[in-house]
Short mmCIF file of C-alpha atoms (C1' of nucleotides) in Angstrom, two decimals:
data_model
loop_
_atom_site.label_atom_id
_atom_site.label_comp_id
_atom_site.label_asym_id
_atom_site.label_seq_id
_atom_site.Cartn_x
_atom_site.Cartn_y
_atom_site.Cartn_z
CA MET W 1 2.93 19.80 -154.03
CA LYS W 2 3.26 22.92 -156.10
CA LEU W 3 3.91 22.00 -159.67
CA ARG W 4 4.14 24.46 -162.46
CA ILE W 5 1.94 22.14 -164.46
CA PHE W 6 -0.98 23.52 -162.57
CA ARG W 7 -2.29 26.87 -163.61
CA ASN W 8 -2.42 29.79 -161.23
CA PHE W 9 -5.59 30.55 -159.40
CA GLU W 10 -7.18 33.82 -158.41
CA PRO W 11 -7.57 34.46 -154.68
CA HIS W 12 -11.35 34.19 -154.83
CA GLU W 13 -11.04 30.90 -156.60
CA LEU W 14 -8.76 29.50 -153.96
CA GLU W 15 -11.25 30.58 -151.38
CA PHE W 16 -14.04 28.77 -153.13
CA ILE W 17 -11.97 25.65 -153.58
CA LYS W 18 -11.40 25.69 -149.86
CA SER W 19 -15.09 26.04 -149.15
CA PHE W 20 -15.98 23.56 -151.86
CA LYS W 21 -13.62 21.15 -150.30
CA ASN W 22 -15.29 18.98 -147.76
CA GLY W 23 -12.34 17.18 -146.27
CA GLU W 24 -9.62 14.71 -146.90
CA GLU W 25 -9.78 10.96 -146.69
CA TRP W 26 -7.46 8.02 -146.97
CA ALA W 27 -8.42 4.80 -148.66
CA GLU W 28 -6.60 1.49 -148.61
CA PRO W 29 -5.66 -0.39 -151.76
CA GLY W 30 -8.58 -2.33 -153.11
CA THR W 31 -11.15 0.05 -151.69
CA THR W 32 -14.04 0.70 -154.02
CA MET W 33 -14.55 4.41 -153.93
CA ILE W 34 -17.43 4.61 -156.33
CA SER W 35 -19.65 1.87 -157.72
CA GLU W 36 -21.35 1.57 -161.06
CA GLY W 37 -25.06 2.15 -160.77
CA GLN W 38 -24.79 4.04 -157.52
CA THR W 39 -25.28 7.68 -156.74
CA SER W 40 -22.35 8.81 -154.70
CA PRO W 41 -22.85 11.87 -152.50
CA HIS W 42 -19.23 12.82 -153.07
CA LEU W 43 -16.87 13.90 -155.70
CA TYR W 44 -13.16 13.39 -155.25
CA THR W 45 -9.87 14.65 -156.39
CA LEU W 46 -7.02 12.23 -156.14
CA LEU W 47 -4.27 13.87 -154.10
CA SER W 48 -1.82 11.00 -153.97
CA GLY W 49 -1.66 7.39 -155.02
CA TRP W 50 -3.09 5.44 -157.93
CA ALA W 51 -6.63 4.38 -158.68
CA PHE W 52 -8.45 3.00 -161.69
CA ARG W 53 -11.85 3.10 -163.31
CA TYR W 54 -13.41 -0.06 -164.70
CA LYS W 55 -16.56 -1.67 -166.04
CA MET W 56 -17.53 -5.30 -165.89
CA LEU W 57 -19.61 -7.62 -168.02
CA PRO W 58 -22.24 -9.76 -166.31
CA ASP W 59 -19.95 -12.80 -166.52
CA GLY W 60 -17.10 -11.08 -164.74
CA ARG W 61 -14.84 -9.93 -167.54
CA ARG W 62 -13.37 -6.62 -166.49
CA GLN W 63 -12.23 -3.72 -168.64
CA ILE W 64 -10.07 -1.11 -166.96
CA LEU W 65 -10.98 2.16 -168.60
CA SER W 66 -8.21 4.34 -167.26
CA PHE W 67 -5.75 4.76 -164.47
CA LEU W 68 -6.17 7.74 -162.20
CA LEU W 69 -3.22 9.74 -160.98
CA PRO W 70 -2.88 12.67 -158.60
CA GLY W 71 -4.85 15.66 -159.85
CA ASP W 72 -7.48 13.55 -161.55
CA PHE W 73 -11.12 14.05 -160.81
CA ILE W 74 -13.12 11.08 -159.61
CA GLY W 75 -16.83 10.77 -160.00
CA LEU W 76 -17.39 13.79 -162.17
CA GLN W 77 -19.42 11.77 -164.60
CA GLY W 78 -21.60 10.57 -161.77
CA SER W 79 -22.21 14.04 -160.52
CA VAL W 80 -23.23 15.39 -163.84
CA PHE W 81 -25.18 12.28 -164.61
CA ALA W 82 -27.47 10.65 -162.15
CA GLU W 83 -25.61 7.44 -161.54
CA MET W 84 -22.09 6.31 -162.06
CA GLN W 85 -21.44 4.33 -165.19
CA HIS W 86 -18.27 2.77 -163.91
CA THR W 87 -16.54 1.69 -160.73
CA VAL W 88 -13.49 3.35 -159.22
CA GLU W 89 -11.06 1.38 -157.09
CA ALA W 90 -7.91 2.37 -155.27
CA LEU W 91 -4.80 0.67 -156.57
CA THR W 92 -2.52 1.92 -153.81
CA LYS W 93 -3.21 3.63 -150.56
CA VAL W 94 -4.78 6.81 -151.69
CA ARG W 95 -5.37 10.31 -150.37
CA LEU W 96 -8.54 11.95 -151.54
CA CYS W 97 -9.94 15.41 -151.41
CA THR W 98 -13.70 15.09 -151.05
CA PHE W 99 -16.32 17.49 -152.32
CA GLN W 100 -20.04 17.62 -151.91
CA ARG W 101 -21.65 16.78 -155.13
CA GLN W 102 -24.47 19.27 -154.73
CA ARG W 103 -22.00 22.10 -154.61
CA LEU W 104 -20.85 21.41 -158.12
CA TRP W 105 -23.78 23.50 -159.12
CA ASP W 106 -22.48 26.43 -157.08
CA LEU W 107 -19.22 26.08 -158.88
CA PHE W 108 -20.82 26.36 -162.29
CA ASN W 109 -22.96 29.18 -161.01
CA GLY W 110 -20.37 31.37 -159.42
CA TYR W 111 -16.98 30.34 -160.71
CA PRO W 112 -16.99 30.07 -164.47
CA ASP W 113 -13.22 29.73 -164.66
CA LEU W 114 -13.33 26.77 -162.34
CA ALA W 115 -16.28 25.34 -164.22
CA TYR W 116 -14.21 25.66 -167.33
CA ASP W 117 -11.44 23.76 -165.62
CA VAL W 118 -13.85 21.02 -164.69
CA ALA W 119 -14.92 20.78 -168.30
CA TRP W 120 -11.26 20.72 -169.25
CA LEU W 121 -10.58 17.79 -166.99
CA ALA W 122 -13.62 15.94 -168.26
CA SER W 123 -12.51 16.55 -171.79
CA ARG W 124 -9.00 15.40 -171.07
CA GLY W 125 -10.42 12.24 -169.55
CA GLU W 126 -12.26 11.50 -172.74
CA GLY W 127 -9.12 12.09 -174.74
CA ILE W 128 -7.29 9.50 -172.69
CA VAL W 129 -10.03 6.94 -173.20
CA ASP W 130 -10.05 7.69 -176.92
CA GLU W 131 -6.37 6.91 -177.02
CA HIS W 132 -6.92 3.64 -175.15
CA LEU W 133 -9.70 2.66 -177.49
CA LEU W 134 -7.40 3.25 -180.43
CA ALA W 135 -4.81 1.02 -178.82
CA VAL W 136 -7.16 -1.79 -177.84
CA GLY W 137 -9.03 -1.72 -181.11
CA GLN W 138 -6.15 -1.42 -183.55
CA ARG W 139 -2.82 -2.31 -182.01
CA ARG W 140 -1.64 -5.85 -181.59
CA ALA W 141 -0.51 -7.19 -178.25
CA THR W 142 3.11 -6.06 -178.28
CA GLU W 143 2.23 -2.62 -179.57
CA ARG W 144 -0.43 -2.28 -176.91
CA VAL W 145 1.85 -3.06 -174.03
CA ALA W 146 4.48 -0.70 -175.38
CA TYR W 147 1.88 2.01 -175.83
CA LEU W 148 0.55 1.63 -172.31
CA ILE W 149 3.98 1.84 -170.77
CA LEU W 150 4.68 5.01 -172.72
CA HIS W 151 1.33 6.47 -171.78
CA LEU W 152 1.77 5.82 -168.09
CA PHE W 153 5.35 6.94 -168.17
CA GLU W 154 4.42 10.25 -169.72
CA ARG W 155 1.68 10.94 -167.24
CA CYS W 156 3.90 10.01 -164.34
CA SER W 157 6.67 12.08 -165.75
CA THR W 158 4.46 15.17 -165.89
CA LEU W 159 3.63 14.63 -162.25
CA GLN W 160 7.28 14.16 -161.39
CA MET W 161 6.56 10.65 -160.26
CA THR W 162 9.38 9.24 -162.32
CA VAL W 163 13.04 8.89 -161.39
CA GLY W 164 15.10 9.28 -164.51
CA THR W 165 13.84 6.62 -166.87
CA ARG W 166 12.18 4.67 -164.12
CA MET W 167 8.62 4.61 -162.85
CA HIS W 168 6.87 2.72 -160.12
CA PHE W 169 3.80 0.88 -161.38
CA PRO W 170 1.78 -0.34 -158.41
CA GLY W 171 -0.57 -2.57 -160.37
CA SER W 172 -0.23 -6.26 -161.15
CA GLN W 173 0.04 -7.78 -164.58
CA THR W 174 -3.61 -8.67 -164.21
CA HIS W 175 -4.37 -4.97 -164.16
CA LEU W 176 -2.39 -4.43 -167.32
CA ALA W 177 -4.12 -7.35 -168.99
CA ASP W 178 -7.55 -6.04 -168.04
CA MET W 179 -6.65 -2.64 -169.34
CA LEU W 180 -5.32 -3.95 -172.63
CA GLY W 181 -7.97 -6.53 -173.36
CA LEU W 182 -5.42 -9.34 -173.29
CA SER W 183 -5.21 -12.51 -171.26
CA LEU W 184 -2.89 -12.52 -168.29
CA ALA W 185 -0.72 -15.25 -169.75
CA HIS W 186 -0.22 -13.46 -173.01
CA THR W 187 0.42 -10.12 -171.35
CA ASN W 188 3.18 -11.74 -169.41
CA LYS W 189 4.74 -13.26 -172.50
CA VAL W 190 4.67 -9.94 -174.27
CA ILE W 191 6.30 -8.16 -171.36
CA ARG W 192 9.04 -10.77 -171.30
CA ALA W 193 9.54 -10.29 -175.02
CA LEU W 194 9.70 -6.52 -174.62
CA ILE W 195 12.36 -6.89 -172.00
CA LYS W 196 14.37 -9.07 -174.37
CA THR W 197 14.35 -6.32 -176.99
CA GLY W 198 16.11 -4.09 -174.49
CA ALA W 199 13.44 -1.41 -174.68
CA ILE W 200 12.48 -1.79 -171.03
CA ARG W 201 13.39 -3.43 -167.77
CA TRP W 202 10.85 -4.57 -165.25
CA ASP W 203 11.78 -5.48 -161.71
CA GLU W 204 9.59 -5.47 -158.67
CA ASN W 205 7.00 -3.07 -159.99
CA ILE W 206 9.69 -0.75 -161.27
CA VAL W 207 9.48 -0.16 -164.97
CA ASP W 208 12.61 1.21 -166.54
CA VAL W 209 12.26 2.70 -170.00
CA ARG W 210 15.71 1.92 -171.33
CA ASP W 211 15.10 2.86 -174.92
CA GLU W 212 12.19 5.19 -175.41
CA GLY W 213 12.74 5.50 -179.13
CA LEU W 214 12.60 1.77 -179.59
CA LEU W 215 9.54 1.53 -177.39
CA ARG W 216 7.79 4.16 -179.48
CA LYS W 217 8.68 2.34 -182.63
CA ILE W 218 7.26 -0.85 -181.20
CA ALA W 219 4.12 0.94 -180.09
CA ALA W 220 3.58 2.39 -183.55
CA SER W 221 3.00 5.58 -181.70
CA ASP W 222 3.84 9.21 -182.26
CA GLN W 223 1.66 10.79 -179.70
CA THR W 224 3.10 13.19 -177.23
CA ASP W 225 1.02 15.34 -175.00
CA ARG W 226 2.28 17.66 -172.34
CA ARG W 227 -0.11 20.50 -171.72
CA PRO W 228 -0.56 22.45 -168.53
CA ARG W 229 -3.56 21.45 -166.52
CA PRO W 230 -5.79 23.03 -163.92
CA LEU W 231 -5.78 21.83 -160.34
CA ILE W 232 -9.08 21.41 -158.57
CA MET X 1 -37.62 18.99 -184.25
CA LYS X 2 -39.12 19.36 -180.83
CA LEU X 3 -38.48 16.26 -178.83
CA ARG X 4 -39.37 15.87 -175.23
CA ILE X 5 -36.00 14.28 -174.70
CA PHE X 6 -34.55 17.76 -174.64
CA ARG X 7 -34.90 19.74 -171.48
CA ASN X 8 -36.75 23.02 -171.37
CA PHE X 9 -34.81 26.22 -171.65
CA GLU X 10 -35.32 29.56 -170.03
CA PRO X 11 -36.03 32.48 -172.37
CA HIS X 12 -32.69 34.13 -171.67
CA GLU X 13 -30.96 30.90 -172.48
CA LEU X 14 -32.70 30.59 -175.78
CA GLU X 15 -31.67 34.10 -176.56
CA PHE X 16 -28.07 33.33 -175.83
CA ILE X 17 -28.16 30.15 -177.86
CA LYS X 18 -29.40 32.22 -180.76
CA SER X 19 -26.59 34.73 -180.33
CA PHE X 20 -24.07 32.00 -179.69
CA LYS X 21 -25.12 30.37 -182.86
CA ASN X 22 -23.13 31.52 -185.81
CA GLY X 23 -25.00 29.91 -188.65
CA GLU X 24 -25.92 26.69 -190.29
CA GLU X 25 -23.96 24.67 -192.77
CA TRP X 26 -24.39 21.60 -194.87
CA ALA X 27 -21.63 19.08 -195.44
CA GLU X 28 -21.51 16.22 -197.93
CA PRO X 29 -20.77 12.64 -196.93
CA GLY X 30 -17.04 12.09 -196.53
CA THR X 31 -16.35 15.69 -195.60
CA THR X 32 -13.79 16.07 -192.87
CA MET X 33 -15.24 18.59 -190.51
CA ILE X 34 -12.44 18.64 -188.00
CA SER X 35 -8.93 17.24 -188.22
CA GLU X 36 -6.70 15.79 -185.57
CA GLY X 37 -3.91 18.17 -184.68
CA GLN X 38 -5.72 21.22 -185.98
CA THR X 39 -7.29 24.11 -184.16
CA SER X 40 -10.73 24.60 -185.56
CA PRO X 41 -12.26 28.05 -185.19
CA HIS X 42 -15.67 26.48 -184.90
CA LEU X 43 -17.70 24.28 -182.70
CA TYR X 44 -20.64 22.41 -184.13
CA THR X 45 -23.84 20.79 -183.13
CA LEU X 46 -25.07 18.09 -185.42
CA LEU X 47 -28.60 18.97 -186.47
CA SER X 48 -29.26 16.12 -188.87
CA GLY X 49 -27.39 13.21 -190.37
CA TRP X 50 -24.65 10.95 -189.13
CA ALA X 51 -20.97 11.62 -188.53
CA PHE X 52 -18.17 9.81 -186.76
CA ARG X 53 -15.03 10.55 -184.80
CA TYR X 54 -11.87 8.57 -185.43
CA LYS X 55 -8.16 8.33 -184.81
CA MET X 56 -5.55 6.71 -187.01
CA LEU X 57 -2.21 5.03 -186.46
CA PRO X 58 0.74 6.13 -188.58
CA ASP X 59 0.35 3.05 -190.77
CA GLY X 60 -3.26 3.80 -191.58
CA ARG X 61 -5.18 1.59 -189.21
CA ARG X 62 -8.29 3.50 -188.20
CA GLN X 63 -10.28 3.32 -185.00
CA ILE X 64 -13.71 4.84 -185.07
CA LEU X 65 -14.27 6.24 -181.59
CA SER X 66 -17.96 6.98 -181.79
CA PHE X 67 -20.78 7.76 -184.10
CA LEU X 68 -22.36 11.18 -183.85
CA LEU X 69 -26.08 11.67 -184.10
CA PRO X 70 -28.32 14.75 -184.11
CA GLY X 71 -27.90 16.71 -180.90
CA ASP X 72 -24.30 15.70 -180.43
CA PHE X 73 -21.63 18.28 -179.94
CA ILE X 74 -18.68 18.28 -182.31
CA GLY X 75 -15.31 19.70 -181.45
CA LEU X 76 -15.92 20.41 -177.82
CA GLN X 77 -12.73 18.70 -176.87
CA GLY X 78 -10.83 20.85 -179.29
CA SER X 79 -12.27 24.02 -177.93
CA VAL X 80 -11.44 23.26 -174.38
CA PHE X 81 -8.08 21.89 -175.39
CA ALA X 82 -5.83 23.60 -177.84
CA GLU X 83 -5.96 21.12 -180.68
CA MET X 84 -8.25 18.36 -181.68
CA GLN X 85 -7.19 14.90 -180.71
CA HIS X 86 -9.32 13.19 -183.29
CA THR X 87 -10.87 13.67 -186.70
CA VAL X 88 -14.57 14.08 -187.41
CA GLU X 89 -16.05 13.04 -190.72
CA ALA X 90 -19.56 13.21 -192.11
CA LEU X 91 -21.08 9.82 -192.81
CA THR X 92 -24.16 11.17 -194.56
CA LYS X 93 -25.08 14.59 -195.79
CA VAL X 94 -25.13 16.56 -192.62
CA ARG X 95 -26.62 19.76 -191.29
CA LEU X 96 -24.55 21.59 -188.73
CA CYS X 97 -25.12 24.42 -186.38
CA THR X 98 -21.87 26.34 -186.09
CA PHE X 99 -20.62 28.29 -183.10
CA GLN X 100 -17.65 30.48 -182.59
CA ARG X 101 -15.24 28.72 -180.38
CA GLN X 102 -14.17 31.87 -178.54
CA ARG X 103 -17.71 32.42 -177.36
CA LEU X 104 -17.62 29.21 -175.37
CA TRP X 105 -16.02 31.30 -172.71
CA ASP X 106 -18.99 33.68 -172.66
CA LEU X 107 -21.20 30.71 -172.18
CA PHE X 108 -19.32 29.54 -169.13
CA ASN X 109 -19.18 33.07 -167.89
CA GLY X 110 -22.79 34.09 -168.20
CA TYR X 111 -24.86 30.97 -168.58
CA PRO X 112 -23.98 28.46 -165.92
CA ASP X 113 -26.94 26.25 -166.73
CA LEU X 114 -25.82 26.01 -170.32
CA ALA X 115 -22.24 25.45 -169.23
CA TYR X 116 -23.54 22.64 -167.10
CA ASP X 117 -25.26 21.20 -170.13
CA VAL X 118 -22.03 21.37 -172.08
CA ALA X 119 -20.31 19.49 -169.30
CA TRP X 120 -23.18 17.03 -169.35
CA LEU X 121 -22.74 16.37 -173.03
CA ALA X 122 -18.99 15.99 -172.64
CA SER X 123 -19.55 13.59 -169.82
CA ARG X 124 -22.07 11.59 -171.79
CA GLY X 125 -19.60 11.38 -174.62
CA GLU X 126 -17.04 9.86 -172.35
CA GLY X 127 -19.60 7.38 -171.09
CA ILE X 128 -20.25 6.21 -174.62
CA VAL X 129 -16.56 5.73 -175.30
CA ASP X 130 -16.20 3.85 -172.02
CA GLU X 131 -18.89 1.48 -173.17
CA HIS X 132 -17.17 0.98 -176.51
CA LEU X 133 -13.88 0.32 -174.82
CA LEU X 134 -15.52 -2.33 -172.69
CA ALA X 135 -16.91 -3.94 -175.80
CA VAL X 136 -13.73 -3.84 -177.85
CA GLY X 137 -11.54 -4.93 -174.97
CA GLN X 138 -13.66 -7.69 -173.50
CA ARG X 139 -16.32 -8.92 -175.88
CA ARG X 140 -15.66 -11.38 -178.65
CA ALA X 141 -16.56 -10.64 -182.23
CA THR X 142 -20.19 -11.79 -182.21
CA GLU X 143 -20.92 -10.09 -178.91
CA ARG X 144 -19.36 -6.90 -180.18
CA VAL X 145 -21.44 -6.69 -183.29
CA ALA X 146 -24.59 -7.44 -181.31
CA TYR X 147 -23.65 -4.80 -178.76
CA LEU X 148 -23.02 -2.16 -181.39
CA ILE X 149 -26.32 -2.78 -183.11
CA LEU X 150 -28.13 -2.46 -179.80
CA HIS X 151 -26.21 0.66 -178.92
CA LEU X 152 -26.97 2.39 -182.20
CA PHE X 153 -30.54 1.22 -182.16
CA GLU X 154 -31.10 2.68 -178.73
CA ARG X 155 -29.61 6.00 -179.62
CA CYS X 156 -31.58 6.19 -182.83
CA SER X 157 -34.68 5.14 -181.02
CA THR X 158 -34.33 7.98 -178.53
CA LEU X 159 -34.07 10.38 -181.45
CA GLN X 160 -37.07 8.82 -183.11
CA MET X 161 -34.94 7.79 -186.03
CA THR X 162 -36.22 4.24 -185.92
CA VAL X 163 -39.30 2.81 -187.58
CA GLY X 164 -40.64 0.07 -185.40
CA THR X 165 -37.79 -2.38 -185.03
CA ARG X 166 -35.93 -1.01 -188.00
CA MET X 167 -33.16 1.52 -188.30
CA HIS X 168 -31.26 2.98 -191.19
CA PHE X 169 -27.52 2.62 -190.78
CA PRO X 170 -25.77 4.77 -193.37
CA GLY X 171 -22.28 3.37 -192.81
CA SER X 172 -20.57 0.50 -194.60
CA GLN X 173 -19.36 -2.70 -193.02
CA THR X 174 -15.91 -1.19 -193.13
CA HIS X 175 -17.14 1.45 -190.71
CA LEU X 176 -18.47 -1.21 -188.39
CA ALA X 177 -15.22 -3.14 -188.60
CA ASP X 178 -13.17 -0.05 -187.82
CA MET X 179 -15.39 0.73 -184.89
CA LEU X 180 -15.22 -2.78 -183.49
CA GLY X 181 -11.54 -3.44 -184.03
CA LEU X 182 -12.30 -6.39 -186.32
CA SER X 183 -11.28 -7.14 -189.88
CA LEU X 184 -13.80 -6.44 -192.58
CA ALA X 185 -13.99 -10.07 -193.59
CA HIS X 186 -14.71 -11.28 -190.11
CA THR X 187 -17.22 -8.54 -189.43
CA ASN X 188 -19.11 -9.67 -192.48
CA LYS X 189 -19.09 -13.30 -191.39
CA VAL X 190 -20.36 -12.37 -187.97
CA ILE X 191 -23.16 -10.29 -189.39
CA ARG X 192 -24.18 -13.20 -191.61
CA ALA X 193 -24.15 -15.49 -188.61
CA LEU X 194 -26.23 -13.05 -186.57
CA ILE X 195 -28.80 -12.95 -189.33
CA LYS X 196 -28.95 -16.74 -189.27
CA THR X 197 -29.81 -16.73 -185.59
CA GLY X 198 -32.88 -14.70 -186.43
CA ALA X 199 -31.92 -11.88 -184.09
CA ILE X 200 -31.63 -9.35 -186.89
CA ARG X 201 -32.18 -8.75 -190.56
CA TRP X 202 -29.97 -6.57 -192.68
CA ASP X 203 -30.97 -5.37 -196.11
CA GLU X 204 -29.70 -2.35 -197.95
CA ASN X 205 -28.49 -0.45 -194.93
CA ILE X 206 -31.67 -1.20 -193.06
CA VAL X 207 -31.08 -3.08 -189.84
CA ASP X 208 -34.10 -4.81 -188.42
CA VAL X 209 -33.89 -5.90 -184.82
CA ARG X 210 -36.15 -8.92 -184.98
CA ASP X 211 -35.44 -10.31 -181.55
CA GLU X 212 -34.04 -7.77 -179.16
CA GLY X 213 -33.93 -10.20 -176.25
CA LEU X 214 -31.86 -12.64 -178.20
CA LEU X 215 -29.58 -9.89 -179.40
CA ARG X 216 -29.02 -8.75 -175.84
CA LYS X 217 -28.25 -12.26 -174.76
CA ILE X 218 -25.73 -12.57 -177.56
CA ALA X 219 -24.20 -9.23 -176.65
CA ALA X 220 -23.79 -10.25 -173.02
CA SER X 221 -25.24 -6.89 -172.30
CA ASP X 222 -27.62 -5.48 -169.76
CA GLN X 223 -27.05 -1.82 -170.28
CA THR X 224 -29.94 0.42 -170.92
CA ASP X 225 -29.71 4.14 -170.85
CA ARG X 226 -32.45 6.56 -171.65
CA ARG X 227 -31.97 9.79 -169.83
CA PRO X 228 -33.20 13.20 -170.87
CA ARG X 229 -30.57 15.35 -172.45
CA PRO X 230 -29.99 19.04 -172.95
CA LEU X 231 -30.10 20.57 -176.40
CA ILE X 232 -27.44 23.06 -177.35
"C1'" DC D 1 5.89 -23.06 -142.04
"C1'" DG D 2 1.61 -23.43 -144.86
"C1'" DG D 3 -1.58 -20.93 -147.97
"C1'" DG D 4 -2.41 -17.44 -151.04
"C1'" DT D 5 -1.25 -14.25 -154.47
"C1'" DT D 6 1.63 -13.07 -158.62
"C1'" DC D 7 4.63 -14.29 -162.11
"C1'" DT D 8 6.38 -17.53 -165.56
"C1'" DT D 9 6.40 -20.94 -169.11
"C1'" DG D 10 4.84 -24.63 -172.28
"C1'" DA D 11 1.49 -27.22 -175.01
"C1'" DC D 12 -2.59 -27.10 -177.22
"C1'" DT D 13 -6.73 -24.79 -179.09
"C1'" DA D 14 -9.70 -21.45 -181.03
"C1'" DG D 15 -10.90 -17.05 -182.67
"C1'" DT D 16 -9.49 -13.83 -186.04
"C1'" DT D 17 -6.71 -12.14 -189.69
"C1'" DT D 18 -4.87 -12.47 -194.15
"C1'" DC D 19 -5.16 -13.62 -198.68
"C1'" DA D 20 -7.70 -14.50 -202.61
"C1'" DA D 21 -11.41 -14.65 -205.61
"C1'" DG D 22 -15.99 -13.67 -207.27
"C1'" DC D 23 -20.08 -10.98 -207.62
"C1'" DA D 24 -23.35 -7.10 -207.60
"C1'" DA D 25 -24.28 -2.34 -207.85
"C1'" DA D 26 -23.07 2.12 -208.97
"C1'" DG D 27 -20.40 5.42 -211.27
"C1'" DT D 28 -17.48 7.22 -215.31
"C1'" DG D 29 -16.04 8.28 -219.64
"C1'" DG D 30 -15.73 7.53 -224.39
"C1'" DC E 1 -25.30 3.42 -224.03
"C1'" DC E 2 -21.89 0.31 -223.31
"C1'" DA E 3 -17.30 -1.07 -221.64
"C1'" DC E 4 -14.60 -0.10 -217.68
"C1'" DT E 5 -13.51 1.02 -213.04
"C1'" DT E 6 -14.58 1.34 -208.40
"C1'" DT E 7 -16.71 0.23 -204.18
"C1'" DG E 8 -18.98 -2.80 -201.12
"C1'" DC E 9 -20.38 -7.37 -199.95
"C1'" DT E 10 -19.56 -12.40 -199.61
"C1'" DT E 11 -17.12 -16.63 -199.00
"C1'" DG E 12 -13.39 -20.14 -198.39
"C1'" DA E 13 -8.75 -21.77 -197.17
"C1'" DA E 14 -4.53 -21.08 -194.89
"C1'" DA E 15 -1.78 -18.72 -191.45
"C1'" DC E 16 -1.24 -16.74 -187.18
"C1'" DT E 17 -2.20 -14.25 -182.98
"C1'" DA E 18 -3.85 -14.65 -178.71
"C1'" DG E 19 -6.59 -17.51 -175.46
"C1'" DT E 20 -7.07 -21.53 -172.47
"C1'" DC E 21 -5.34 -24.86 -169.57
"C1'" DA E 22 -1.97 -26.48 -166.62
"C1'" DA E 23 1.81 -26.60 -163.60
"C1'" DG E 24 5.72 -24.89 -161.25
"C1'" DA E 25 8.43 -21.09 -159.04
"C1'" DA E 26 8.88 -17.05 -156.24
"C1'" DC E 27 7.17 -14.24 -152.93
"C1'" DC E 28 4.44 -12.38 -149.11
"C1'" DC E 29 1.50 -12.72 -145.08
"C1'" DG E 30 0.00 -14.41 -140.91
#
DNA sequence: CGGGTTCTTGACTAGTTTCAAGCAAAGTGG
DNA sequence: CCACTTTGCTTGAAACTAGTCAAGAACCCG
């Protein structure tokens, strides 16, 4: 998986990444990789598959904070902090690159460029959550759904996980609802309505962005964001 | 301002911080310190006063992403990224410590402990936004307001900006509404209702948490978070 | 072939927004 | 120093968005 969206690394960096790397693991869909309140001994990079971060209220209401795609760091917050503030769950079967959390310190100590990349990824993560907060706080239901589709489509597109105007979304509508702060029933109605406008199609987990311009108009969105990213 | 909530620094670190530091500035309330889409040459640390980060939709709807209190970094995202993804505005008169953005690289390069602290602050920032997203996405109006009061009170308390159970909140109800994703009118009604429960009082920008337990119960919240933090 | 998800839809309800109006406090300018 | 404007707070009534409840259909799994 050599994408030009990843920046080039120096030989010594690659060497460190190799040594930093602890191993690879597979996790089945539904696996909880990291739990809120716990101190995980590992850090991960998502190599393939989808995952998501979420928080829950005592009574069970769940807010999905973000979806994680290949290249995303998992558990960084927990390694800088003491305990994780959120839970991470695999949405599909997932391949992970595992790191030892203690070695993060070595990284900061000896590999400033990589440390910078880590900060970059953390910063990018916050940017994504900011964008979600804007959507959930200010957009109405239809706009929100349209926004989320565009957001996911753009990220997938960067990772070459799209085929033309189509993208595979492995989550259920419940996942969308929990991400958007909407009820399942209403999320469904909005999706149906969006399909009727002709902006998208939606069959069997395949989302087809038929009319991106229209979808953007519906989302009340202008944002575009395609910057190169580091790979760790 | 020597608080024990800040960690101790090594002499060489203090020296670098001094050299890293570019100067101090004052900004009046309402000043836009950093604009979305722009590349600011500076990074800031908030030394005193309140500020807030926000994003807007094309039609003017505004989502406040977080409030910034003394010790918080401003513009970190923009310095790691190319351009800022949000706007930062002073809520009160504000004292800032300014840094040259380019020197952030020197920091990562020569001061891994400080770089780690920067990552820590970035990570903490994301945690705060996560918490807000949970609130805006899942809590209903009354719970949200209660949550936000508790959140601000705790942060102020850590910074010793509270007096007993009272805290000065320099924002207007419009700011609260824009943070919570509620209309101004409804925010006001909810605040009135909260006062009636006896959980809080609210006079002239002074919020008095009369019954923290009750407020927590209303917020459907358990979260507490008082960890030591680095000062940069 | 059940039994369990996920999706779909409709009817009803409730939480929130919108609209509107009034009031108090704080500026502003003549 | 007094209109006059502006800003922020407060409240009520009406409208509407989204939630809740309920039930059926489609699909998958064992």
